[in-house]
Short mmCIF file of C-alpha atoms and ligand atoms in Angstrom, two decimals:
data_model
loop_
_atom_site.label_atom_id
_atom_site.label_comp_id
_atom_site.label_asym_id
_atom_site.label_seq_id
_atom_site.Cartn_x
_atom_site.Cartn_y
_atom_site.Cartn_z
CA UNK A 1 -99.49 -125.16 -181.27
CA UNK A 2 -97.93 -121.81 -180.46
CA UNK A 3 -99.15 -120.35 -177.18
CA UNK A 4 -100.65 -123.60 -175.89
CA UNK A 5 -100.58 -123.88 -172.11
CA UNK A 6 -100.97 -120.34 -170.78
CA UNK A 7 -101.95 -121.02 -167.17
CA UNK A 8 -102.50 -117.35 -166.35
CA UNK A 9 -105.25 -117.00 -168.94
CA UNK A 10 -106.73 -120.42 -168.13
CA UNK A 11 -107.10 -119.49 -164.50
CA UNK A 12 -108.80 -116.17 -165.18
CA UNK A 13 -111.12 -117.73 -167.73
CA UNK A 14 -112.05 -120.47 -165.27
CA UNK A 15 -112.88 -117.79 -162.71
CA UNK A 16 -115.11 -115.99 -165.19
CA UNK A 17 -116.87 -119.23 -166.05
CA UNK A 18 -117.46 -119.95 -162.35
CA UNK A 19 -119.09 -116.53 -161.93
CA UNK A 20 -121.20 -117.08 -165.06
CA UNK A 21 -119.42 -114.11 -166.65
CA UNK A 22 -117.52 -115.87 -169.43
CA UNK A 23 -118.39 -114.67 -172.91
CA UNK A 24 -118.43 -116.74 -176.08
CA UNK A 25 -118.75 -115.89 -179.74
CA UNK A 26 -121.63 -117.51 -181.58
CA UNK A 27 -121.47 -118.20 -185.28
CA UNK A 28 -124.36 -116.96 -187.40
CA UNK A 29 -124.34 -118.42 -190.87
CA UNK A 30 -126.60 -116.01 -192.71
CA UNK A 31 -127.28 -112.30 -193.20
CA UNK A 32 -128.22 -110.46 -189.97
CA UNK A 33 -131.96 -110.45 -190.63
CA UNK A 34 -134.69 -111.12 -188.06
CA UNK A 35 -134.36 -114.86 -188.71
CA UNK A 36 -130.80 -116.24 -188.90
CA UNK A 37 -129.18 -119.66 -189.02
CA UNK A 38 -127.43 -120.46 -185.73
CA UNK A 39 -125.95 -123.94 -185.19
CA UNK A 40 -127.81 -125.04 -188.30
CA UNK A 41 -131.24 -123.98 -186.97
CA UNK A 42 -133.31 -120.88 -187.77
CA UNK A 43 -133.69 -118.56 -184.76
CA UNK A 44 -135.38 -115.16 -184.39
CA UNK A 45 -132.83 -112.48 -183.50
CA UNK A 46 -133.91 -110.04 -180.79
CA UNK A 47 -130.46 -108.55 -180.34
CA UNK A 48 -129.49 -106.45 -183.33
CA UNK A 49 -129.00 -102.68 -183.30
CA UNK A 50 -129.83 -102.63 -187.01
CA UNK A 51 -133.17 -101.08 -186.00
CA UNK A 52 -134.37 -100.28 -189.51
CA UNK A 53 -133.08 -103.40 -191.23
CA UNK A 54 -130.73 -101.30 -193.35
CA UNK A 55 -127.73 -103.68 -193.11
CA UNK A 56 -129.40 -105.84 -195.75
CA UNK A 57 -131.22 -103.09 -197.68
CA UNK A 58 -130.82 -103.39 -201.48
CA UNK A 59 -129.97 -99.69 -201.92
CA UNK A 60 -127.15 -99.89 -199.36
CA UNK A 61 -125.74 -103.06 -200.92
CA UNK A 62 -125.88 -101.46 -204.36
CA UNK A 63 -124.07 -98.33 -203.13
CA UNK A 64 -121.36 -100.44 -201.48
CA UNK A 65 -120.83 -102.51 -204.63
CA UNK A 66 -120.63 -99.45 -206.87
CA UNK A 67 -118.13 -97.73 -204.56
CA UNK A 68 -116.04 -100.92 -204.47
CA UNK A 69 -115.98 -101.07 -208.26
CA UNK A 70 -114.94 -97.42 -208.49
CA UNK A 71 -112.49 -97.15 -205.60
CA UNK A 72 -111.49 -100.66 -204.48
CA UNK A 73 -112.00 -102.35 -201.15
CA UNK A 74 -109.61 -100.38 -198.94
CA UNK A 75 -108.92 -96.68 -198.35
CA UNK A 76 -105.15 -97.30 -198.42
CA UNK A 77 -104.13 -95.18 -195.44
CA UNK A 78 -105.22 -92.38 -193.15
CA UNK A 79 -107.05 -89.72 -195.15
CA UNK A 80 -104.33 -87.25 -194.17
CA UNK A 81 -101.68 -89.48 -195.74
CA UNK A 82 -103.07 -90.89 -198.97
CA UNK A 83 -105.80 -88.39 -199.71
CA UNK A 84 -109.52 -88.56 -199.16
CA UNK A 85 -111.97 -90.32 -201.47
CA UNK A 86 -115.27 -88.83 -202.69
CA UNK A 87 -117.54 -91.18 -200.66
CA UNK A 88 -116.11 -89.95 -197.36
CA UNK A 89 -116.55 -86.28 -198.30
CA UNK A 90 -120.04 -86.86 -199.68
CA UNK A 91 -121.01 -88.71 -196.53
CA UNK A 92 -119.71 -85.92 -194.30
CA UNK A 93 -121.61 -83.29 -196.28
CA UNK A 94 -124.80 -85.39 -196.04
CA UNK A 95 -124.41 -85.91 -192.28
CA UNK A 96 -123.96 -82.16 -191.78
CA UNK A 97 -127.13 -81.49 -193.81
CA UNK A 98 -129.05 -84.17 -191.91
CA UNK A 99 -127.88 -82.83 -188.56
CA UNK A 100 -128.16 -79.18 -189.62
CA UNK A 101 -124.57 -78.40 -188.62
CA UNK A 102 -121.83 -76.67 -190.62
CA UNK A 103 -119.70 -79.77 -190.99
CA UNK A 104 -119.04 -83.31 -189.82
CA UNK A 105 -116.15 -85.73 -189.56
CA UNK A 106 -116.34 -89.49 -190.04
CA UNK A 107 -114.39 -91.93 -187.85
CA UNK A 108 -113.80 -95.65 -188.29
CA UNK A 109 -116.17 -96.55 -185.43
CA UNK A 110 -118.06 -95.05 -182.52
CA UNK A 111 -115.40 -96.37 -180.19
CA UNK A 112 -112.69 -94.57 -182.14
CA UNK A 113 -114.71 -91.36 -182.39
CA UNK A 114 -115.06 -91.15 -178.61
CA UNK A 115 -111.38 -91.97 -178.05
CA UNK A 116 -110.42 -89.13 -180.40
CA UNK A 117 -113.08 -86.56 -179.59
CA UNK A 118 -112.99 -86.40 -175.79
CA UNK A 119 -109.23 -85.80 -175.41
CA UNK A 120 -109.59 -83.11 -178.10
CA UNK A 121 -112.23 -81.32 -176.03
CA UNK A 122 -110.60 -81.46 -172.62
CA UNK A 123 -107.32 -82.43 -170.99
CA UNK A 124 -105.45 -82.49 -167.69
CA UNK A 125 -106.72 -79.65 -165.51
CA UNK A 126 -110.30 -80.10 -166.75
CA UNK A 127 -113.13 -82.02 -165.14
CA UNK A 128 -115.43 -84.58 -166.79
CA UNK A 129 -118.77 -85.50 -165.25
CA UNK A 130 -120.27 -88.59 -166.87
CA UNK A 131 -123.50 -90.52 -166.35
CA UNK A 132 -122.75 -93.74 -164.49
CA UNK A 133 -124.26 -95.84 -167.31
CA UNK A 134 -122.35 -94.18 -170.15
CA UNK A 135 -121.06 -96.42 -172.92
CA UNK A 136 -117.60 -97.96 -172.36
CA UNK A 137 -116.13 -96.02 -175.30
CA UNK A 138 -117.06 -92.74 -173.60
CA UNK A 139 -115.47 -93.88 -170.36
CA UNK A 140 -112.28 -94.89 -172.17
CA UNK A 141 -112.21 -91.52 -173.99
CA UNK A 142 -112.62 -89.76 -170.63
CA UNK A 143 -109.76 -91.73 -169.08
CA UNK A 144 -107.53 -91.08 -172.09
CA UNK A 145 -108.09 -87.32 -171.83
CA UNK A 146 -106.22 -87.06 -168.52
CA UNK A 147 -108.97 -84.83 -167.09
CA UNK A 148 -110.34 -85.44 -163.60
CA UNK A 149 -113.29 -87.75 -163.93
CA UNK A 150 -116.40 -88.24 -161.79
CA UNK A 151 -119.56 -90.19 -162.52
CA UNK A 152 -123.01 -89.01 -161.50
CA UNK A 153 -125.88 -91.37 -160.69
CA UNK A 154 -127.80 -92.47 -163.77
CA UNK A 155 -129.96 -89.56 -165.07
CA UNK A 156 -129.74 -87.94 -161.65
CA UNK A 157 -129.54 -84.19 -162.30
CA UNK A 158 -129.58 -83.44 -158.59
CA UNK A 159 -126.35 -85.39 -158.24
CA UNK A 160 -124.93 -83.70 -161.35
CA UNK A 161 -125.82 -80.24 -159.96
CA UNK A 162 -124.15 -81.16 -156.67
CA UNK A 163 -120.93 -82.15 -158.47
CA UNK A 164 -121.03 -79.00 -160.62
CA UNK A 165 -121.50 -76.77 -157.58
CA UNK A 166 -118.69 -78.56 -155.72
CA UNK A 167 -116.09 -77.78 -158.41
CA UNK A 168 -113.14 -75.78 -157.20
CA UNK A 169 -113.06 -72.42 -159.00
CA UNK A 170 -114.05 -72.13 -162.63
CA UNK A 171 -112.57 -75.39 -163.71
CA UNK A 172 -113.27 -76.24 -167.35
CA UNK A 173 -115.98 -78.91 -167.31
CA UNK A 174 -117.39 -81.39 -169.81
CA UNK A 175 -120.61 -83.30 -169.13
CA UNK A 176 -120.78 -86.60 -170.99
CA UNK A 177 -123.91 -88.67 -171.61
CA UNK A 178 -125.51 -91.11 -174.00
CA UNK A 179 -128.66 -89.76 -175.71
CA UNK A 180 -130.31 -93.21 -175.59
CA UNK A 181 -128.64 -95.51 -173.04
CA UNK A 182 -127.49 -98.62 -174.81
CA UNK A 183 -128.28 -101.21 -172.12
CA UNK A 184 -131.42 -99.66 -170.60
CA UNK A 185 -133.04 -97.96 -173.59
CA UNK A 186 -133.96 -94.89 -171.55
CA UNK A 187 -133.16 -91.30 -172.54
CA UNK A 188 -130.92 -88.72 -170.92
CA UNK A 189 -133.02 -85.79 -169.57
CA UNK A 190 -131.33 -83.53 -172.10
CA UNK A 191 -133.35 -80.27 -171.90
CA UNK A 192 -132.87 -80.01 -168.13
CA UNK A 193 -129.28 -81.22 -168.40
CA UNK A 194 -128.54 -78.42 -170.87
CA UNK A 195 -130.13 -75.88 -168.49
CA UNK A 196 -127.75 -77.05 -165.77
CA UNK A 197 -124.79 -76.95 -168.14
CA UNK A 198 -125.68 -73.37 -169.12
CA UNK A 199 -125.97 -72.32 -165.51
CA UNK A 200 -122.55 -73.75 -164.65
CA UNK A 201 -120.90 -72.92 -167.99
CA UNK A 202 -120.10 -76.54 -168.73
CA UNK A 203 -119.75 -78.11 -172.18
CA UNK A 204 -121.94 -81.11 -173.08
CA UNK A 205 -121.08 -84.13 -175.20
CA UNK A 206 -124.05 -86.29 -176.25
CA UNK A 207 -123.33 -89.70 -177.78
CA UNK A 208 -126.36 -90.44 -179.93
CA UNK A 209 -125.33 -93.87 -181.21
CA UNK A 210 -128.76 -95.38 -180.53
CA UNK A 211 -130.80 -92.26 -181.32
CA UNK A 212 -129.56 -91.54 -184.84
CA UNK A 213 -132.04 -92.77 -187.44
CA UNK A 214 -134.56 -93.78 -184.75
CA UNK A 215 -135.52 -90.91 -182.45
CA UNK A 216 -137.31 -87.74 -183.53
CA UNK A 217 -139.97 -87.33 -186.19
CA UNK A 218 -137.41 -87.27 -189.02
CA UNK A 219 -135.05 -89.74 -187.35
CA UNK A 220 -132.39 -87.10 -186.76
CA UNK A 221 -131.91 -88.38 -183.24
CA UNK A 222 -132.46 -87.69 -179.56
CA UNK A 223 -131.78 -83.96 -179.94
CA UNK A 224 -134.60 -83.74 -182.48
CA UNK A 225 -136.81 -85.81 -180.16
CA UNK A 226 -136.40 -83.14 -177.46
CA UNK A 227 -136.41 -80.19 -179.91
CA UNK A 228 -132.99 -79.00 -178.70
CA UNK A 229 -130.85 -79.30 -181.83
CA UNK A 230 -130.05 -75.59 -181.88
CA UNK A 231 -128.92 -75.66 -178.25
CA UNK A 232 -126.01 -78.08 -178.73
CA UNK A 233 -123.19 -76.89 -181.00
CA UNK A 234 -121.89 -80.41 -181.63
CA UNK A 235 -122.52 -84.06 -180.80
CA UNK A 236 -121.46 -87.50 -181.97
CA UNK A 237 -123.29 -90.58 -183.16
CA UNK A 238 -122.62 -93.77 -185.06
CA UNK A 239 -123.33 -95.17 -188.49
CA UNK A 240 -123.23 -98.68 -187.04
CA UNK A 241 -126.67 -98.98 -185.46
CA UNK A 242 -129.84 -97.76 -187.20
CA UNK A 243 -127.78 -96.73 -190.25
CA UNK A 244 -126.79 -100.37 -190.69
CA UNK A 245 -123.15 -99.92 -191.71
CA UNK A 246 -120.06 -99.02 -189.67
CA UNK A 247 -118.27 -95.88 -188.60
CA UNK A 248 -119.26 -92.81 -186.63
CA UNK A 249 -119.45 -89.05 -186.95
CA UNK A 250 -118.96 -85.85 -185.05
CA UNK A 251 -121.30 -83.12 -186.35
CA UNK A 252 -120.66 -79.48 -185.43
CA UNK A 253 -119.09 -76.16 -186.39
CA UNK A 254 -116.50 -76.16 -189.20
CA UNK A 255 -113.78 -74.94 -186.81
CA UNK A 256 -114.32 -77.88 -184.46
CA UNK A 257 -114.14 -80.28 -187.40
CA UNK A 258 -110.90 -78.69 -188.67
CA UNK A 259 -109.53 -78.89 -185.13
CA UNK A 260 -110.37 -82.60 -184.91
CA UNK A 261 -108.66 -83.28 -188.24
CA UNK A 262 -105.53 -81.86 -186.60
CA UNK A 263 -105.92 -83.22 -183.09
CA UNK A 264 -108.08 -86.37 -182.89
CA UNK A 265 -105.51 -89.17 -182.81
CA UNK A 266 -108.08 -91.84 -183.66
CA UNK A 267 -108.78 -89.95 -186.90
CA UNK A 268 -105.17 -89.11 -187.76
CA UNK A 269 -103.42 -92.39 -186.98
CA UNK A 270 -105.79 -94.91 -188.46
CA UNK A 271 -106.79 -96.05 -191.93
CA UNK A 272 -110.03 -94.51 -193.19
CA UNK A 273 -113.11 -96.79 -193.37
CA UNK A 274 -113.46 -98.53 -196.73
CA UNK A 275 -115.16 -96.43 -199.44
CA UNK A 276 -117.94 -99.04 -199.64
CA UNK A 277 -118.87 -98.41 -195.99
CA UNK A 278 -119.01 -94.64 -196.53
CA UNK A 279 -121.11 -95.05 -199.68
CA UNK A 280 -123.49 -97.43 -197.91
CA UNK A 281 -123.89 -95.01 -194.99
CA UNK A 282 -124.68 -92.24 -197.47
CA UNK A 283 -127.40 -94.44 -198.98
CA UNK A 284 -128.67 -95.21 -195.45
CA UNK A 285 -129.18 -91.51 -194.75
CA UNK A 286 -131.24 -91.23 -197.94
CA UNK A 287 -133.42 -94.18 -196.86
CA UNK A 288 -133.90 -92.70 -193.36
CA UNK A 289 -135.09 -89.47 -194.99
CA UNK A 290 -137.36 -90.99 -197.62
CA UNK A 291 -138.77 -94.14 -195.99
CA UNK A 292 -140.70 -92.89 -192.95
CA UNK A 293 -142.78 -96.10 -192.96
CA UNK A 294 -139.82 -98.05 -191.59
CA UNK A 295 -139.70 -95.89 -188.49
CA UNK A 296 -143.48 -96.23 -188.07
CA UNK A 297 -143.15 -100.04 -188.21
CA UNK A 298 -140.29 -99.92 -185.72
CA UNK A 299 -142.35 -98.00 -183.15
CA UNK A 300 -145.41 -100.21 -183.68
CA UNK A 301 -143.20 -103.26 -183.02
CA UNK A 302 -141.63 -101.59 -180.01
CA UNK A 303 -145.05 -101.02 -178.44
CA UNK A 304 -146.40 -104.44 -179.28
CA UNK A 305 -143.40 -106.31 -177.92
CA UNK A 306 -142.98 -104.15 -174.84
CA UNK A 307 -146.66 -104.52 -173.90
CA UNK A 308 -146.37 -108.28 -174.44
CA UNK A 309 -143.34 -108.65 -172.16
CA UNK A 310 -144.88 -106.53 -169.41
CA UNK A 311 -148.17 -108.41 -169.53
CA UNK A 312 -146.27 -111.69 -169.07
CA UNK A 313 -144.97 -110.25 -165.81
CA UNK A 314 -141.39 -109.42 -166.78
CA UNK A 315 -139.76 -106.26 -165.41
CA UNK A 316 -138.46 -103.66 -167.84
CA UNK A 317 -136.84 -100.32 -167.05
CA UNK A 318 -138.34 -97.04 -168.24
CA UNK A 319 -137.32 -97.61 -171.85
CA UNK A 320 -138.31 -95.16 -174.59
CA UNK A 321 -136.44 -96.77 -177.45
CA UNK A 322 -136.33 -100.06 -179.38
CA UNK A 323 -134.04 -101.39 -176.62
CA UNK A 324 -136.25 -103.50 -174.33
CA UNK A 325 -134.21 -105.02 -171.48
CA UNK A 326 -135.79 -107.80 -169.44
CA UNK A 327 -134.33 -107.34 -165.95
CA UNK A 328 -133.34 -110.56 -164.20
CA UNK A 329 -130.68 -109.55 -161.64
CA UNK A 330 -128.59 -112.64 -161.11
CA UNK A 331 -126.13 -113.48 -163.94
CA UNK A 332 -126.68 -117.25 -163.57
CA UNK A 333 -130.44 -116.88 -164.03
CA UNK A 334 -129.98 -114.48 -166.94
CA UNK A 335 -127.70 -117.00 -168.67
CA UNK A 336 -130.15 -119.83 -167.98
CA UNK A 337 -132.99 -117.82 -169.51
CA UNK A 338 -130.92 -116.93 -172.58
CA UNK A 339 -129.95 -120.60 -173.05
CA UNK A 340 -133.55 -121.78 -172.75
CA UNK A 341 -134.73 -119.05 -175.14
CA UNK A 342 -132.15 -120.19 -177.66
CA UNK A 343 -133.48 -123.76 -177.46
CA UNK A 344 -136.88 -122.21 -178.15
CA UNK A 345 -135.42 -120.45 -181.20
CA UNK A 346 -135.04 -116.96 -179.81
CA UNK A 347 -131.64 -115.31 -179.83
CA UNK A 348 -131.50 -112.68 -177.09
CA UNK A 349 -128.24 -112.73 -175.14
CA UNK A 350 -127.73 -112.27 -171.42
CA UNK A 351 -125.92 -109.01 -170.61
CA UNK A 352 -123.88 -109.23 -167.42
CA UNK A 353 -121.29 -107.23 -165.48
CA UNK A 354 -119.09 -105.44 -166.31
CA UNK A 355 -121.31 -104.30 -169.22
CA UNK A 356 -124.09 -103.55 -166.72
CA UNK A 357 -123.86 -102.91 -162.96
CA UNK A 358 -123.81 -105.85 -160.53
CA UNK A 359 -127.24 -107.21 -159.70
CA UNK A 360 -128.74 -105.95 -162.95
CA UNK A 361 -128.00 -108.81 -165.33
CA UNK A 362 -130.61 -108.92 -168.01
CA UNK A 363 -131.75 -110.19 -171.35
CA UNK A 364 -131.34 -107.21 -173.63
CA UNK A 365 -133.88 -107.48 -176.40
CA UNK A 366 -134.23 -105.12 -179.32
CA UNK A 367 -136.93 -104.91 -181.95
CA UNK A 368 -136.47 -103.74 -185.51
CA UNK A 369 -138.85 -102.51 -188.19
CA UNK A 370 -138.40 -105.87 -189.93
CA UNK A 371 -139.86 -108.17 -187.25
CA UNK A 372 -143.31 -109.41 -188.28
CA UNK A 373 -146.23 -109.63 -185.82
CA UNK A 374 -146.06 -113.39 -186.16
CA UNK A 375 -142.36 -113.46 -185.20
CA UNK A 376 -142.93 -111.21 -182.20
CA UNK A 377 -145.80 -113.45 -181.03
CA UNK A 378 -143.55 -116.51 -181.32
CA UNK A 379 -140.87 -114.74 -179.29
CA UNK A 380 -143.39 -113.79 -176.59
CA UNK A 381 -144.62 -117.40 -176.42
CA UNK A 382 -141.01 -118.54 -175.92
CA UNK A 383 -140.44 -115.94 -173.20
CA UNK A 384 -143.59 -117.16 -171.46
CA UNK A 385 -142.55 -120.80 -171.58
CA UNK A 386 -138.94 -120.20 -170.54
CA UNK A 387 -139.91 -117.68 -167.86
CA UNK A 388 -142.41 -120.09 -166.29
CA UNK A 389 -140.05 -123.08 -166.44
CA UNK A 390 -137.36 -121.08 -164.65
CA UNK A 391 -139.90 -119.60 -162.20
CA UNK A 392 -139.06 -116.04 -163.24
CA UNK A 393 -142.69 -115.07 -163.87
C1 PLP B 1 -122.32 -98.88 -179.89
C2 PLP B 1 -121.97 -97.64 -179.20
C3 PLP B 1 -120.74 -97.01 -179.43
C4 PLP B 1 -119.68 -97.65 -180.27
O1 PLP B 1 -120.00 -97.57 -181.60
P1 PLP B 1 -119.30 -98.57 -182.65
O2 PLP B 1 -119.53 -97.92 -183.94
O3 PLP B 1 -119.99 -99.87 -182.48
O4 PLP B 1 -117.86 -98.63 -182.28
C5 PLP B 1 -120.51 -95.80 -178.83
N1 PLP B 1 -121.41 -95.24 -178.01
C6 PLP B 1 -122.60 -95.83 -177.73
C7 PLP B 1 -123.57 -95.16 -176.82
C8 PLP B 1 -122.90 -97.06 -178.32
O5 PLP B 1 -124.05 -97.65 -178.04
#
């Protein structure tokens, strides 16, 4: 076979395995619903970011099929090269309405949006201050920008203020944070963070990947949750989590959007998402607006499952979202717990460094609106059994 015998890779992989940090793909042979078929057995998934169950929603599937019939399965090229299709424009108009901004721009993924957006906002000579637990795509976007880059302690505005005050001169500054932190489920202290940014004349980029569709009364996101939508001229979020599809958006003033069309390399030099994905995301926005009961079910599940885990004696951080991490610490123990849970028909993977800081390996669980009470009780029973067997509780 081509490429057989690559000792360099073998050695590094063996090292990862020794440290219990090797990652493996697991095949799921069914739609990503709460119960899936894994290795031929049904297991309850506690790991999906499809918080509202929209990835399998009939209206989204219908929209994707209709767009495929009308426009085919691929966009053909970058939208600047081969032209833009109606689903992408309709989606951007709907996102702008939903977010109450002048305009929006859709990217192929959240990762790509951050790689394109951050270097468009700031470059060499500027300074970026980012929360230590920011998503990897934000960090990569920061590095790509060529700006000086410092990280402040997680949600620590005292540390952020210290770094802002220590800036030489009036250096252009961008503060970067997740709205909902993807591995801890806690929220950035946005109102106070914006006060600081105002005081020091810094720009703020909020990545609301996990807030969009979930947080706020209408599901508009973490900015709505805090009532600060009018204070932030722009932000980004994804279509890949609660909206159940793929892609991401930047929502903001029309001039920023026109600027990004001209400057964001991850928009310009990549093929547009398929029309079916854009049409499905458009349908997802309609469901988020019309079906408030889904969000109510999600929050009821979040409370039920969180209370259950805490009463078993597990430690969770100060989560305020459907992300409910069970803190373990040691990667070997986290992997052992995940393996035992899987035998007990619960799929909730161990998250280890470098995704999370050393010493904070965990089982990251998520709930969705589609988990039934019965399923959540089964999962809690499995956590109890596995936790006791491994002497974690
Ligand atoms: C998932 C995630 C992304 C990446 O989004 P994709 O659409 O999956 O590429 C970016 N930022 C945050 C905070 C995320 O959680």
